[in-house]
PDB file of C-alpha atoms in Angstrom:
ATOM      1  CA  MET A  11      35.626  93.322 -55.677  1.00 44.00           C
ATOM      2  CA  MET A  12      34.579  94.485 -59.028  1.00 46.00           C
ATOM      3  CA  SER A  13      37.564  91.956 -60.349  1.00 52.00           C
ATOM      4  CA  ILE A  14      35.751  88.885 -58.766  1.00 48.00           C
ATOM      5  CA  ILE A  15      32.515  90.275 -60.000  1.00 51.00           C
ATOM      6  CA  GLY A  16      33.437  90.533 -63.405  1.00 54.00           C
ATOM      7  CA  ARG A  17      35.480  87.460 -63.939  1.00 49.00           C
ATOM      8  CA  PHE A  18      32.371  85.434 -63.000  1.00 54.00           C
ATOM      9  CA  LYS A  19      30.012  87.483 -65.342  1.00 54.00           C
ATOM     10  CA  ASP A  20      30.312  84.534 -68.072  1.00 52.00           C
ATOM     11  CA  ILE A  21      28.844  82.542 -65.896  1.00 51.00           C
ATOM     12  CA  MET A  22      25.581  85.039 -65.689  1.00 49.00           C
ATOM     13  CA  SER A  23      24.994  85.119 -69.254  1.00 52.00           C
ATOM     14  CA  ALA A  24      25.798  81.432 -69.990  1.00 52.00           C
ATOM     15  CA  ASN A  25      23.402  79.658 -71.699  1.00 56.00           C
ATOM     16  CA  ILE A  26      23.315  75.733 -72.015  1.00 56.00           C
ATOM     17  CA  ASN A  27      20.814  75.354 -75.012  1.00 58.00           C
ATOM     18  CA  ALA A  28      22.989  77.786 -77.519  1.00 58.00           C
ATOM     19  CA  LEU A  29      26.378  75.621 -76.705  1.00 56.00           C
ATOM     20  CA  LEU A  30      24.444  72.575 -76.753  1.00 57.00           C
ATOM     21  CA  ASP A  31      23.794  73.349 -80.048  1.00 60.00           C
ATOM     22  CA  LYS A  32      26.662  74.254 -81.635  1.00 60.00           C
ATOM     23  CA  ALA A  33      28.492  72.088 -80.622  1.00 56.00           C
ATOM     24  CA  GLU A  34      29.692  69.460 -82.213  1.00 60.00           C
ATOM     25  CA  ASN A  35      29.621  66.048 -80.806  1.00 66.00           C
ATOM     26  CA  PRO A  36      27.312  67.221 -77.513  1.00 64.00           C
ATOM     27  CA  GLU A  37      28.063  63.964 -75.674  1.00 67.00           C
ATOM     28  CA  LYS A  38      31.700  64.741 -75.157  1.00 72.00           C
ATOM     29  CA  MET A  39      30.790  69.103 -74.724  1.00 73.00           C
ATOM     30  CA  VAL A  40      28.178  68.668 -71.933  1.00 73.00           C
ATOM     31  CA  ASP A  41      30.429  66.306 -70.071  1.00 76.00           C
ATOM     32  CA  GLN A  42      33.371  69.217 -70.048  1.00 77.00           C
ATOM     33  CA  TYR A  43      31.021  71.552 -69.762  1.00 74.00           C
ATOM     34  CA  LEU A  44      29.746  69.939 -66.354  1.00 77.00           C
ATOM     35  CA  ARG A  45      33.974  69.739 -64.840  1.00 80.00           C
ATOM     36  CA  ASN A  46      33.587  73.509 -65.725  1.00 78.00           C
ATOM     37  CA  MET A  47      30.856  74.605 -64.406  1.00 76.00           C
ATOM     38  CA  ASN A  48      31.590  72.581 -61.331  1.00 81.00           C
ATOM     39  CA  SER A  49      35.096  74.149 -61.255  1.00 80.00           C
ATOM     40  CA  ASP A  50      33.516  77.290 -61.994  1.00 77.00           C
ATOM     41  CA  LEU A  51      31.037  76.496 -58.536  1.00 80.00           C
ATOM     42  CA  ALA A  52      34.371  76.005 -55.896  1.00 82.00           C
ATOM     43  CA  LYS A  53      35.683  79.982 -57.277  1.00 81.00           C
ATOM     44  CA  VAL A  54      32.633  81.278 -56.527  1.00 80.00           C
ATOM     45  CA  LYS A  55      31.637  79.606 -53.548  1.00 84.00           C
ATOM     46  CA  ALA A  56      34.941  80.908 -52.508  1.00 85.00           C
ATOM     47  CA  GLU A  57      34.092  84.677 -53.243  1.00 82.00           C
ATOM     48  CA  THR A  58      30.775  83.718 -52.471  1.00 83.00           C
ATOM     49  CA  ALA A  59      31.608  83.513 -49.139  1.00 87.00           C
ATOM     50  CA  ALA A  60      34.372  86.099 -48.773  1.00 86.00           C
ATOM     51  CA  VAL A  61      31.982  88.842 -49.911  1.00 85.00           C
ATOM     52  CA  MET A  62      29.559  87.913 -47.351  1.00 87.00           C
ATOM     53  CA  ALA A  63      31.971  87.766 -44.937  1.00 89.00           C
ATOM     54  CA  GLU A  64      33.184  91.658 -46.189  1.00 87.00           C
ATOM     55  CA  GLU A  65      29.386  92.658 -45.493  1.00 88.00           C
ATOM     56  CA  GLN A  66      29.239  91.107 -41.991  1.00 90.00           C
ATOM     57  CA  ARG A  67      32.259  92.823 -41.102  1.00 90.00           C
ATOM     58  CA  ALA A  68      30.522  96.270 -42.602  1.00 90.00           C
ATOM     59  CA  LYS A  69      27.347  95.347 -41.390  1.00 90.00           C
ATOM     60  CA  ARG A  70      29.512  95.301 -37.646  1.00 92.00           C
ATOM     61  CA  GLU A  71      31.142  98.318 -37.946  1.00 92.00           C
ATOM     62  CA  CYS A  72      28.421 100.638 -38.638  1.00 93.00           C
ATOM     63  CA  HIS A  73      26.688  98.758 -35.339  1.00 93.00           C
ATOM     64  CA  GLU A  74      28.931  99.372 -33.312  1.00 93.00           C
ATOM     65  CA  CYS A  75      29.953 102.966 -34.558  1.00 93.00           C
ATOM     66  CA  GLN A  76      26.422 103.543 -33.724  1.00 93.00           C
ATOM     67  CA  ALA A  77      26.964 101.953 -30.043  1.00 94.00           C
ATOM     68  CA  ASP A  78      29.641 104.456 -29.801  1.00 93.00           C
ATOM     69  CA  MET A  79      27.807 107.462 -31.082  1.00 93.00           C
ATOM     70  CA  GLU A  80      24.812 106.394 -28.427  1.00 93.00           C
ATOM     71  CA  LYS A  81      27.570 106.106 -25.169  1.00 93.00           C
ATOM     72  CA  MET A  82      29.279 108.888 -26.322  1.00 92.00           C
ATOM     73  CA  GLU A  83      25.672 111.325 -25.644  1.00 93.00           C
ATOM     74  CA  SER A  84      25.049 109.496 -22.516  1.00 93.00           C
ATOM     75  CA  TYR A  85      28.477 110.409 -21.103  1.00 93.00           C
ATOM     76  CA  ALA A  86      27.450 114.136 -22.784  1.00 93.00           C
ATOM     77  CA  MET A  87      24.409 113.718 -20.204  1.00 94.00           C
ATOM     78  CA  LYS A  88      26.094 112.549 -17.448  1.00 93.00           C
ATOM     79  CA  ALA A  89      28.911 115.515 -17.821  1.00 93.00           C
ATOM     80  CA  LEU A  90      26.049 118.330 -18.170  1.00 91.00           C
ATOM     81  CA  GLN A  91      24.144 116.494 -15.155  1.00 93.00           C
ATOM     82  CA  ALA A  92      26.888 116.457 -13.313  1.00 92.00           C
ATOM     83  CA  GLY A  93      27.725 120.698 -13.875  1.00 91.00           C
ATOM     84  CA  ASN A  94      30.416 119.745 -16.294  1.00 93.00           C
ATOM     85  CA  GLU A  95      30.051 121.378 -19.341  1.00 92.00           C
ATOM     86  CA  GLY A  96      33.784 120.708 -20.572  1.00 92.00           C
ATOM     87  CA  ASP A  97      33.710 117.032 -21.218  1.00 92.00           C
ATOM     88  CA  ALA A  98      30.000 117.144 -22.712  1.00 92.00           C
ATOM     89  CA  ARG A  99      31.230 119.169 -25.230  1.00 93.00           C
ATOM     90  CA  LYS A 100      34.213 116.432 -25.696  1.00 94.00           C
ATOM     91  CA  PHE A 101      31.897 113.841 -25.790  1.00 92.00           C
ATOM     92  CA  LEU A 102      30.070 115.387 -28.374  1.00 92.00           C
ATOM     93  CA  GLU A 103      32.611 116.198 -30.516  1.00 93.00           C
ATOM     94  CA  ARG A 104      33.618 112.521 -30.927  1.00 93.00           C
ATOM     95  CA  LYS A 105      29.642 112.115 -30.776  1.00 92.00           C
ATOM     96  CA  THR A 106      30.305 114.217 -34.237  1.00 92.00           C
ATOM     97  CA  SER A 107      33.799 112.146 -35.049  1.00 92.00           C
ATOM     98  CA  LEU A 108      32.000 109.209 -35.124  1.00 92.00           C
ATOM     99  CA  GLU A 109      28.732 110.842 -37.262  1.00 90.00           C
ATOM    100  CA  SER A 110      31.543 111.379 -40.483  1.00 89.00           C
ATOM    101  CA  LYS A 111      33.495 107.927 -39.007  1.00 91.00           C
ATOM    102  CA  LEU A 112      29.601 105.907 -40.119  1.00 90.00           C
ATOM    103  CA  SER A 113      28.903 107.437 -42.854  1.00 90.00           C
ATOM    104  CA  GLU A 114      31.547 106.008 -44.585  1.00 90.00           C
ATOM    105  CA  LEU A 115      30.775 102.859 -43.355  1.00 90.00           C
ATOM    106  CA  GLN A 116      27.358 102.999 -43.874  1.00 90.00           C
ATOM    107  CA  MET A 117      28.606 102.849 -47.913  1.00 91.00           C
ATOM    108  CA  ALA A 118      31.092 100.290 -47.757  1.00 88.00           C
ATOM    109  CA  ASN A 119      28.157  98.093 -45.873  1.00 88.00           C
ATOM    110  CA  GLN A 120      26.487  98.942 -48.937  1.00 90.00           C
ATOM    111  CA  ILE A 121      28.588  98.722 -51.477  1.00 89.00           C
ATOM    112  CA  ALA A 122      29.713  94.735 -49.466  1.00 87.00           C
ATOM    113  CA  ALA A 123      25.869  94.408 -49.045  1.00 88.00           C
ATOM    114  CA  THR A 124      25.375  94.919 -53.192  1.00 88.00           C
ATOM    115  CA  ASN A 125      28.200  92.468 -54.230  1.00 86.00           C
ATOM    116  CA  ALA A 126      27.192  89.648 -51.487  1.00 86.00           C
ATOM    117  CA  ALA A 127      23.771  89.708 -53.591  1.00 87.00           C
ATOM    118  CA  GLN A 128      25.550  89.503 -57.032  1.00 85.00           C
ATOM    119  CA  MET A 129      27.823  87.049 -55.413  1.00 84.00           C
ATOM    120  CA  ARG A 130      25.157  84.340 -54.173  1.00 86.00           C
ATOM    121  CA  LYS A 131      22.979  85.283 -57.538  1.00 85.00           C
ATOM    122  CA  MET A 132      25.740  84.060 -59.335  1.00 82.00           C
ATOM    123  CA  HIS A 133      26.282  81.016 -57.244  1.00 83.00           C
ATOM    124  CA  ASP A 134      22.727  79.657 -57.607  1.00 86.00           C
ATOM    125  CA  LYS A 135      22.431  80.164 -60.982  1.00 83.00           C
ATOM    126  CA  LEU A 136      25.448  78.114 -61.451  1.00 80.00           C
ATOM    127  CA  VAL A 137      23.823  75.678 -58.508  1.00 84.00           C
ATOM    128  CA  SER A 138      20.845  75.991 -60.842  1.00 83.00           C
ATOM    129  CA  ASP A 139      22.232  74.900 -63.991  1.00 78.00           C
ATOM    130  CA  ILE A 140      24.981  72.390 -62.415  1.00 80.00           C
ATOM    131  CA  GLY A 141      21.392  70.091 -61.513  1.00 82.00           C
ATOM    132  CA  GLU A 142      19.690  70.993 -65.257  1.00 79.00           C
ATOM    133  CA  LEU A 143      22.448  69.260 -67.422  1.00 77.00           C
ATOM    134  CA  GLU A 144      22.646  66.347 -64.968  1.00 78.00           C
ATOM    135  CA  ALA A 145      19.268  65.810 -64.878  1.00 76.00           C
ATOM    136  CA  ARG A 146      19.373  66.361 -68.320  1.00 76.00           C
ATOM    137  CA  LYS A 147      22.668  64.128 -69.070  1.00 75.00           C
ATOM    138  CA  ASN A 148      21.877  61.109 -69.998  1.00 76.00           C
ATOM    139  CA  MET A 149      18.675  62.032 -72.394  1.00 75.00           C
ATOM    140  CA  ILE A 150      21.258  63.894 -73.961  1.00 70.00           C
ATOM    141  CA  LYS A 151      23.967  61.059 -74.518  1.00 70.00           C
ATOM    142  CA  ALA A 152      21.008  58.628 -75.302  1.00 70.00           C
ATOM    143  CA  LYS A 153      19.249  61.172 -77.824  1.00 66.00           C
ATOM    144  CA  TRP A 154      23.105  61.710 -79.267  1.00 59.00           C
ATOM    145  CA  ALA A 155      23.329  57.056 -79.517  1.00 65.00           C
ATOM    146  CA  VAL A 156      20.231  57.447 -81.524  1.00 67.00           C
ATOM    147  CA  ALA A 157      21.229  60.270 -83.675  1.00 60.00           C
ATOM    148  CA  LYS A 158      24.882  58.522 -84.636  1.00 65.00           C
ATOM    149  CA  THR A 159      22.998  55.254 -84.812  1.00 72.00           C
ATOM    150  CA  GLN A 160      20.166  56.305 -87.230  1.00 72.00           C
ATOM    151  CA  GLU A 161      23.881  58.664 -89.325  1.00 66.00           C
ATOM    152  CA  ARG A 162      25.343  54.760 -89.214  1.00 70.00           C
ATOM    153  CA  MET A 163      22.068  53.147 -91.089  1.00 71.00           C
ATOM    154  CA  ASN A 164      21.994  56.145 -93.871  1.00 70.00           C
ATOM    155  CA  LYS A 165      25.602  55.269 -94.976  1.00 69.00           C
ATOM    156  CA  LEU A 166      24.808  51.262 -94.656  1.00 65.00           C
ATOM    157  CA  GLY A 167      21.643  52.484 -96.649  1.00 58.00           C
ATOM    158  CA  ALA A 168      23.077  54.030 -99.015  1.00 58.00           C
ATOM    159  CA  SER A 169      25.582  51.370 -99.783  1.00 57.00           C
ATOM    160  CA  VAL A 170      22.323  48.681-100.271  1.00 52.00           C
ATOM    161  CA  SER A 171      21.242  51.503-102.813  1.00 56.00           C
ATOM    162  CA  SER A 172      24.615  50.959-104.356  1.00 56.00           C
ATOM    163  CA  THR A 173      25.321  47.328-104.647  1.00 56.00           C
ATOM    164  CA  SER A 174      20.973  46.510-105.575  1.00 58.00           C
ATOM    165  CA  GLN A 175      21.885  49.058-108.799  1.00 61.00           C
ATOM    166  CA  SER A 176      25.393  47.272-108.792  1.00 57.00           C
ATOM    167  CA  MET A 177      23.299  44.337-109.460  1.00 61.00           C
ATOM    168  CA  SER A 178      20.218  45.527-111.368  1.00 67.00           C
ATOM    169  CA  ALA A 179      23.067  46.005-113.621  1.00 64.00           C
ATOM    170  CA  PHE A 180      25.041  42.452-113.700  1.00 63.00           C
ATOM    171  CA  GLY A 181      21.505  41.570-114.287  1.00 69.00           C
ATOM    172  CA  ARG A 182      21.236  43.037-117.758  1.00 74.00           C
ATOM    173  CA  MET A 183      24.376  42.440-118.786  1.00 75.00           C
ATOM    174  CA  GLU A 184      23.452  39.021-117.821  1.00 75.00           C
ATOM    175  CA  ASP A 185      20.602  39.336-120.045  1.00 75.00           C
ATOM    176  CA  LYS A 186      22.565  40.700-122.535  1.00 77.00           C
ATOM    177  CA  VAL A 187      24.549  37.539-122.948  1.00 73.00           C
ATOM    178  CA  ASN A 188      21.905  35.370-122.698  1.00 75.00           C
ATOM    179  CA  LYS A 189      20.574  36.962-125.691  1.00 80.00           C
ATOM    180  CA  ALA A 190      23.591  36.988-127.872  1.00 75.00           C
ATOM    181  CA  LEU A 191      23.915  33.445-127.314  1.00 77.00           C
ATOM    182  CA  ASP A 192      20.690  32.120-128.104  1.00 76.00           C
ATOM    183  CA  GLN A 193      20.803  34.600-131.747  1.00 79.00           C
ATOM    184  CA  ALA A 194      24.224  32.503-132.124  1.00 75.00           C
ATOM    185  CA  ASN A 195      22.869  28.972-131.496  1.00 75.00           C
ATOM    186  CA  ALA A 196      19.820  30.316-133.891  1.00 74.00           C
ATOM    187  CA  MET A 197      22.131  31.351-136.798  1.00 74.00           C
ATOM    188  CA  ALA A 198      23.963  28.051-136.122  1.00 71.00           C
ATOM    189  CA  GLU A 199      21.058  25.906-137.154  1.00 68.00           C
ATOM    190  CA  LEU A 200      20.268  27.940-139.852  1.00 68.00           C
ATOM    191  CA  ASN A 201      24.027  27.823-141.467  1.00 69.00           C
ATOM    192  CA  SER A 202      23.823  24.306-141.074  1.00 64.00           C
ATOM    193  CA  ALA A 203      23.430  21.195-144.015  1.00 54.00           C
ATOM    194  CA  PRO A 204      19.643  19.859-144.509  1.00 59.00           C
ATOM    195  CA  GLN A 205      19.722  16.300-143.362  1.00 61.00           C
ATOM    196  CA  ASP A 206      18.802  13.283-145.651  1.00 61.00           C
ATOM    197  CA  ASP A 207      17.231  10.737-143.457  1.00 65.00           C
ATOM    198  CA  ILE A 208      15.988   7.860-146.572  1.00 66.00           C
ATOM    199  CA  ALA A 209      20.270   6.695-146.599  1.00 60.00           C
ATOM    200  CA  ASP A 210      19.503   5.431-142.831  1.00 65.00           C
ATOM    201  CA  LEU A 211      15.635   4.741-143.711  1.00 61.00           C
ATOM    202  CA  THR A 212      17.593   2.043-146.836  1.00 65.00           C
ATOM    203  CA  ALA A 213      19.871   0.668-144.791  1.00 63.00           C
ATOM    204  CA  LYS A 214      17.379  -0.538-142.183  1.00 64.00           C
ATOM    205  CA  TYR A 215      15.815  -2.214-144.398  1.00 61.00           C
ATOM    206  CA  ASP A 216      18.761  -3.773-146.300  1.00 59.00           C
ATOM    207  CA  THR A 217      19.188  -5.942-143.375  1.00 53.00           C
ATOM    208  CA  ALA A 218      16.537  -7.045-143.894  1.00 50.00           C
ATOM    209  CA  GLY A 219      16.377  -8.516-146.711  1.00 49.00           C
ATOM    210  CA  SER A 220      19.679 -10.044-146.551  1.00 53.00           C
ATOM    211  CA  SER A 221      18.848 -11.496-142.768  1.00 60.00           C
ATOM    212  CA  GLN A 222      16.091 -12.575-144.944  1.00 69.00           C
ATOM    213  CA  VAL A 223      17.791 -14.490-147.817  1.00 67.00           C
ATOM    214  CA  ASP A 224      20.129 -16.118-145.375  1.00 73.00           C
ATOM    215  CA  ASP A 225      17.464 -17.666-143.101  1.00 74.00           C
ATOM    216  CA  GLU A 226      15.796 -19.522-147.164  1.00 78.00           C
ATOM    217  CA  LEU A 227      19.345 -20.591-147.329  1.00 77.00           C
ATOM    218  CA  ALA A 228      19.715 -22.023-144.392  1.00 76.00           C
ATOM    219  CA  ALA A 229      16.509 -23.948-144.465  1.00 76.00           C
ATOM    220  CA  LEU A 230      16.828 -25.554-148.314  1.00 77.00           C
ATOM    221  CA  LYS A 231      20.258 -26.962-147.467  1.00 76.00           C
ATOM    222  CA  ALA A 232      18.364 -28.389-143.934  1.00 77.00           C
ATOM    223  CA  LYS A 233      15.640 -30.116-146.803  1.00 76.00           C
ATOM    224  CA  MET A 234      18.588 -31.277-148.978  1.00 78.00           C
ATOM    225  CA  MET A 235      20.147 -33.115-146.016  1.00 77.00           C
ATOM    226  CA  LEU A 236      16.360 -34.648-145.113  1.00 72.00           C
ATOM    227  CA  ASP A 237      16.317 -35.436-148.499  1.00 68.00           C
ATOM    228  CA  LYS A 238      19.080 -37.786-149.187  1.00 61.00           C
TER     229      LYS A 238
END
């Protein structure tokens, strides 16, 4: 019987919170732990029923032995009343024998009662743990989902931060290129020869003068033709 209790001693010391704290994935752990506990519960129920049946059998044997002792004493009294002392002695001898048997049965009954109490205690604790974990299962899974989502968001945030740093570095490089281009353009402007505008200006007036002479020449020819 002690071997039965030994197989389930871990049930009595099980701490759900401690097991979940150590789990890498509480969502999977809670399902696995529930499956294990329900499997254990089926075994504990069967063992508890067997131990309780043993307790009832031991108790019944004690009552039967006590009843037999009372019967032997009653027969001894009847034998004495009938004047048969020898028969009374035999009945009392049997009663004495039954007293020794009763002592053994009572000891067995006490052990059976203790075992049954321990098994019932384990059974009740296991039922309570299963009920507690079932009630907390959805909450645990919901919190785990939120934690995993937050973890993914943290990783994405780190990626965005890295991208922002890259964009900032790109902007600095672009500013550097623009500055170099402006400097190159300024140097090219300084290195170019000064522009002389006088040639264009004289050409303007040269063209205007030539056109005036042509006009005067045409007018003169027209006048000569009229004079003829």
